[in-house]
mmCIF file of C-alpha atoms in Angstrom:
data_model
loop_
_atom_site.group_PDB
_atom_site.id
_atom_site.type_symbol
_atom_site.label_atom_id
_atom_site.label_comp_id
_atom_site.label_asym_id
_atom_site.label_seq_id
_atom_site.Cartn_x
_atom_site.Cartn_y
_atom_site.Cartn_z
ATOM 1 C CA UNK A 1 54.127 38.343 6.716
ATOM 2 C CA UNK A 2 55.914 39.195 3.415
ATOM 3 C CA UNK A 3 53.641 40.085 0.622
ATOM 4 C CA UNK A 4 53.630 38.334 -2.750
ATOM 5 C CA UNK A 5 55.413 41.285 -4.316
ATOM 6 C CA UNK A 6 58.166 41.144 -1.640
ATOM 7 C CA UNK A 7 58.637 37.403 -2.139
ATOM 8 C CA UNK A 8 58.739 37.813 -5.816
ATOM 9 C CA UNK A 9 61.236 40.757 -5.646
ATOM 10 C CA UNK A 10 63.371 38.562 -3.413
ATOM 11 C CA UNK A 11 63.217 35.710 -5.884
ATOM 12 C CA UNK A 12 63.926 38.089 -8.682
ATOM 13 C CA UNK A 13 66.964 39.292 -6.871
ATOM 14 C CA UNK A 14 68.277 35.793 -6.254
ATOM 15 C CA UNK A 15 67.540 34.878 -9.924
ATOM 16 C CA UNK A 16 69.591 37.942 -11.135
ATOM 17 C CA UNK A 17 72.329 36.906 -8.617
ATOM 18 C CA UNK A 18 72.482 33.411 -9.987
ATOM 19 C CA UNK A 19 72.490 34.419 -13.654
ATOM 20 C CA UNK A 20 75.000 37.343 -13.171
ATOM 21 C CA UNK A 21 77.526 34.828 -11.990
ATOM 22 C CA UNK A 22 76.825 32.211 -14.577
ATOM 23 C CA UNK A 23 75.605 29.795 -12.064
ATOM 24 C CA UNK A 24 75.342 26.459 -13.610
ATOM 25 C CA UNK A 25 72.042 25.019 -12.269
ATOM 26 C CA UNK A 26 72.615 21.616 -14.029
ATOM 27 C CA UNK A 27 76.055 21.122 -12.322
ATOM 28 C CA UNK A 28 74.587 22.037 -8.914
ATOM 29 C CA UNK A 29 71.705 19.569 -9.228
ATOM 30 C CA UNK A 30 73.454 16.687 -10.851
ATOM 31 C CA UNK A 31 77.171 16.816 -10.566
ATOM 32 C CA UNK A 32 78.682 16.576 -7.040
ATOM 33 C CA UNK A 33 81.731 14.670 -6.037
ATOM 34 C CA UNK A 34 80.769 11.165 -4.854
ATOM 35 C CA UNK A 35 79.625 11.098 -1.169
ATOM 36 C CA UNK A 36 79.018 14.899 -1.091
ATOM 37 C CA UNK A 37 75.928 16.781 -1.009
ATOM 38 C CA UNK A 38 75.385 19.296 -3.862
ATOM 39 C CA UNK A 39 76.016 22.885 -2.872
ATOM 40 C CA UNK A 40 72.802 24.864 -1.944
ATOM 41 C CA UNK A 41 71.399 27.432 -4.404
ATOM 42 C CA UNK A 42 71.492 30.155 -1.682
ATOM 43 C CA UNK A 43 75.188 30.753 -0.903
ATOM 44 C CA UNK A 44 77.981 33.235 -1.498
ATOM 45 C CA UNK A 45 79.498 33.261 -4.958
ATOM 46 C CA UNK A 46 83.009 34.071 -5.589
ATOM 47 C CA UNK A 47 83.287 37.771 -6.239
ATOM 48 C CA UNK A 48 85.904 40.374 -6.386
ATOM 49 C CA UNK A 49 83.391 43.201 -6.445
ATOM 50 C CA UNK A 50 83.465 44.862 -3.127
ATOM 51 C CA UNK A 51 80.206 46.246 -1.677
ATOM 52 C CA UNK A 52 80.086 48.906 1.086
ATOM 53 C CA UNK A 53 76.944 48.775 3.200
ATOM 54 C CA UNK A 54 75.607 50.334 6.419
ATOM 55 C CA UNK A 55 73.110 48.054 8.085
ATOM 56 C CA UNK A 56 70.872 50.132 10.208
ATOM 57 C CA UNK A 57 68.923 48.385 13.127
ATOM 58 C CA UNK A 58 65.556 50.271 13.236
ATOM 59 C CA UNK A 59 64.213 48.028 15.938
ATOM 60 C CA UNK A 60 64.304 47.819 19.685
ATOM 61 C CA UNK A 61 65.898 44.280 19.417
ATOM 62 C CA UNK A 62 69.468 43.273 19.292
ATOM 63 C CA UNK A 63 70.052 41.916 15.814
ATOM 64 C CA UNK A 64 72.432 39.340 14.644
ATOM 65 C CA UNK A 65 73.773 39.835 10.986
ATOM 66 C CA UNK A 66 74.443 36.479 9.475
ATOM 67 C CA UNK A 67 76.545 35.972 6.212
ATOM 68 C CA UNK A 68 75.645 32.899 4.150
ATOM 69 C CA UNK A 69 79.131 31.456 3.298
ATOM 70 C CA UNK A 70 80.254 29.653 0.140
ATOM 71 C CA UNK A 71 78.783 26.435 1.338
ATOM 72 C CA UNK A 72 75.462 27.867 2.154
ATOM 73 C CA UNK A 73 76.091 27.771 5.801
ATOM 74 C CA UNK A 74 75.210 30.748 8.176
ATOM 75 C CA UNK A 75 78.050 32.517 9.652
ATOM 76 C CA UNK A 76 76.958 35.007 12.501
ATOM 77 C CA UNK A 77 78.679 38.425 12.927
ATOM 78 C CA UNK A 78 78.834 40.832 15.771
ATOM 79 C CA UNK A 79 75.449 41.899 17.038
ATOM 80 C CA UNK A 80 74.057 45.282 16.075
ATOM 81 C CA UNK A 81 72.401 47.026 19.030
ATOM 82 C CA UNK A 82 68.894 48.675 18.871
ATOM 83 C CA UNK A 83 68.690 51.834 16.838
ATOM 84 C CA UNK A 84 72.338 51.738 15.758
ATOM 85 C CA UNK A 85 74.137 50.882 12.538
ATOM 86 C CA UNK A 86 77.054 48.918 11.519
ATOM 87 C CA UNK A 87 79.316 49.513 8.406
ATOM 88 C CA UNK A 88 80.191 46.315 6.671
ATOM 89 C CA UNK A 89 82.563 45.508 3.955
ATOM 90 C CA UNK A 90 81.185 42.589 1.864
ATOM 91 C CA UNK A 91 80.931 41.539 -1.798
ATOM 92 C CA UNK A 92 78.342 41.588 -4.619
ATOM 93 C CA UNK A 93 76.895 38.000 -4.644
ATOM 94 C CA UNK A 94 77.174 37.401 -0.761
ATOM 95 C CA UNK A 95 73.817 37.019 0.740
ATOM 96 C CA UNK A 96 73.061 38.187 4.311
ATOM 97 C CA UNK A 97 70.115 37.495 6.722
ATOM 98 C CA UNK A 98 69.279 39.119 10.007
ATOM 99 C CA UNK A 99 67.854 37.423 13.165
ATOM 100 C CA UNK A 100 66.700 38.616 16.559
ATOM 101 C CA UNK A 101 69.721 37.826 18.658
ATOM 102 C CA UNK A 102 67.637 36.564 21.521
ATOM 103 C CA UNK A 103 64.905 34.483 19.876
ATOM 104 C CA UNK A 104 66.411 33.783 16.361
ATOM 105 C CA UNK A 105 63.136 35.324 14.872
ATOM 106 C CA UNK A 106 63.826 36.486 11.347
ATOM 107 C CA UNK A 107 64.129 40.242 10.662
ATOM 108 C CA UNK A 108 63.856 41.785 7.322
ATOM 109 C CA UNK A 109 66.397 44.180 5.666
ATOM 110 C CA UNK A 110 64.939 46.692 3.244
ATOM 111 C CA UNK A 111 61.647 44.718 3.519
ATOM 112 C CA UNK A 112 63.166 41.542 2.174
ATOM 113 C CA UNK A 113 64.188 38.332 4.136
ATOM 114 C CA UNK A 114 67.597 38.191 2.457
ATOM 115 C CA UNK A 115 69.927 41.029 1.470
ATOM 116 C CA UNK A 116 72.071 40.815 -1.593
ATOM 117 C CA UNK A 117 74.605 43.779 -1.806
ATOM 118 C CA UNK A 118 74.233 45.809 -5.089
ATOM 119 C CA UNK A 119 77.077 46.839 -7.290
ATOM 120 C CA UNK A 120 77.589 50.518 -6.682
ATOM 121 C CA UNK A 121 80.155 52.674 -8.501
ATOM 122 C CA UNK A 122 82.953 54.700 -6.912
ATOM 123 C CA UNK A 123 82.790 53.023 -3.590
ATOM 124 C CA UNK A 124 79.307 54.353 -2.782
ATOM 125 C CA UNK A 125 77.716 53.099 0.437
ATOM 126 C CA UNK A 126 74.480 51.278 0.450
ATOM 127 C CA UNK A 127 72.173 52.106 3.369
ATOM 128 C CA UNK A 128 69.888 49.132 4.329
ATOM 129 C CA UNK A 129 67.315 49.222 7.246
ATOM 130 C CA UNK A 130 66.676 46.193 9.383
ATOM 131 C CA UNK A 131 63.015 46.133 10.680
ATOM 132 C CA UNK A 132 60.541 43.615 12.052
ATOM 133 C CA UNK A 133 58.720 41.670 9.290
ATOM 134 C CA UNK A 134 54.964 42.239 8.981
ATOM 135 C CA UNK A 135 53.484 39.093 10.580
ATOM 136 C CA UNK A 136 50.049 37.677 10.619
ATOM 137 C CA UNK A 137 48.262 37.956 14.027
ATOM 138 C CA UNK A 138 48.645 34.237 14.550
ATOM 139 C CA UNK A 139 52.480 34.289 13.909
ATOM 140 C CA UNK A 140 52.836 37.288 16.161
ATOM 141 C CA UNK A 141 50.913 35.546 19.017
ATOM 142 C CA UNK A 142 53.175 32.453 18.560
ATOM 143 C CA UNK A 143 56.167 34.721 18.997
ATOM 144 C CA UNK A 144 54.763 36.280 22.167
ATOM 145 C CA UNK A 145 53.841 33.016 23.750
ATOM 146 C CA UNK A 146 57.197 31.481 22.975
ATOM 147 C CA UNK A 147 58.823 34.397 24.907
ATOM 148 C CA UNK A 148 56.465 33.879 27.828
ATOM 149 C CA UNK A 149 56.362 30.073 28.228
ATOM 150 C CA UNK A 150 59.251 27.752 28.672
ATOM 151 C CA UNK A 151 59.661 25.138 25.972
ATOM 152 C CA UNK A 152 59.044 22.267 28.450
ATOM 153 C CA UNK A 153 55.748 23.846 29.679
ATOM 154 C CA UNK A 154 54.173 24.253 26.143
ATOM 155 C CA UNK A 155 52.568 20.784 26.477
ATOM 156 C CA UNK A 156 50.699 21.913 29.566
ATOM 157 C CA UNK A 157 48.931 24.779 27.805
ATOM 158 C CA UNK A 158 45.196 24.033 27.333
ATOM 159 C CA UNK A 159 45.178 24.814 23.578
ATOM 160 C CA UNK A 160 44.915 22.800 20.450
ATOM 161 C CA UNK A 161 47.672 20.273 19.744
ATOM 162 C CA UNK A 162 48.466 21.906 16.359
ATOM 163 C CA UNK A 163 49.214 25.153 18.292
ATOM 164 C CA UNK A 164 51.378 23.252 20.804
ATOM 165 C CA UNK A 165 53.353 21.850 17.843
ATOM 166 C CA UNK A 166 53.705 25.309 16.244
ATOM 167 C CA UNK A 167 54.969 26.731 19.599
ATOM 168 C CA UNK A 168 57.455 23.901 20.053
ATOM 169 C CA UNK A 169 58.906 24.595 16.524
ATOM 170 C CA UNK A 170 61.361 27.338 17.120
ATOM 171 C CA UNK A 171 62.472 29.731 14.571
ATOM 172 C CA UNK A 172 65.503 28.466 12.573
ATOM 173 C CA UNK A 173 67.748 30.054 10.073
ATOM 174 C CA UNK A 174 68.571 26.650 8.632
ATOM 175 C CA UNK A 175 64.844 25.998 8.030
ATOM 176 C CA UNK A 176 64.512 29.487 6.433
ATOM 177 C CA UNK A 177 67.443 28.815 4.193
ATOM 178 C CA UNK A 178 65.999 25.496 3.016
ATOM 179 C CA UNK A 179 62.665 27.129 2.341
ATOM 180 C CA UNK A 180 64.261 29.990 0.252
ATOM 181 C CA UNK A 181 66.464 27.522 -1.663
ATOM 182 C CA UNK A 182 63.433 25.455 -2.560
ATOM 183 C CA UNK A 183 61.567 28.508 -3.802
ATOM 184 C CA UNK A 184 64.614 29.636 -5.845
ATOM 185 C CA UNK A 185 65.070 26.109 -7.257
ATOM 186 C CA UNK A 186 61.245 26.001 -8.258
ATOM 187 C CA UNK A 187 61.599 29.408 -9.917
ATOM 188 C CA UNK A 188 64.659 28.412 -11.736
ATOM 189 C CA UNK A 189 63.071 25.242 -12.998
ATOM 190 C CA UNK A 190 59.946 27.157 -14.143
ATOM 191 C CA UNK A 191 62.037 29.617 -15.991
ATOM 192 C CA UNK A 192 64.017 26.799 -17.706
ATOM 193 C CA UNK A 193 60.799 25.138 -18.701
ATOM 194 C CA UNK A 194 59.596 28.358 -20.190
ATOM 195 C CA UNK A 195 62.787 28.712 -22.227
ATOM 196 C CA UNK A 196 62.498 25.211 -23.547
ATOM 197 C CA UNK A 197 58.954 25.879 -25.059
#
C-alpha cells in the first residue's frame, strides 16, 4: 500500500510534468475533435530531451515494463528477469509503469507506481529500482488466493460475496491508469480553484 506521502510525491511529479510541457488542461477537458475522446492526462508528451535509465528488477518476479504512449495507452516492452536490469533510452515526459509479467499485479519503481524520467545533464544515467509495493494484509491475501484458485472456482469458495467479487476483479493496468488520471485531474482542478481565489 502506498503511503500518503508516496501518493502526493507521485501526484507532484505528474503535476510538474504537466506544467513543464505547458499542458493545456482546458483544451484536454473541453476541446476534442468531434466523435473523439479527449486525450487522457496520463500519457507521453512530445519531448526531444533524452533520458537514459537503468531499470533494476529487485524482485523474484519477471517484470514487464510498460510505456504509456502519446494516446495514454500502455505499450509493453521486453520483460526484465528477476534480479537483473535493463538499460532503456526514453524521454523526459514519458511515463512508465511496471507489472508482474505473470499476474499483472502492479510493481513500484523507486517506491512510486509510475516512473517519470528526470532530466539529467551530460547523458547521466538514472538508476531506478523495481520492487514489490507495500500491500495491506487483505490485498496480499487476495493476491495469493488469486494465484492458487482458478477464476471459475472463486464462486465455490465459502467466503463472503464481497471477497469473491474482489478476487474475481483481476489487476488491470487500464484500471490503474484511469485511477491515476482521476487523481491528477482532481489535483489539477484543486490547484486551478486555489489560483482563482
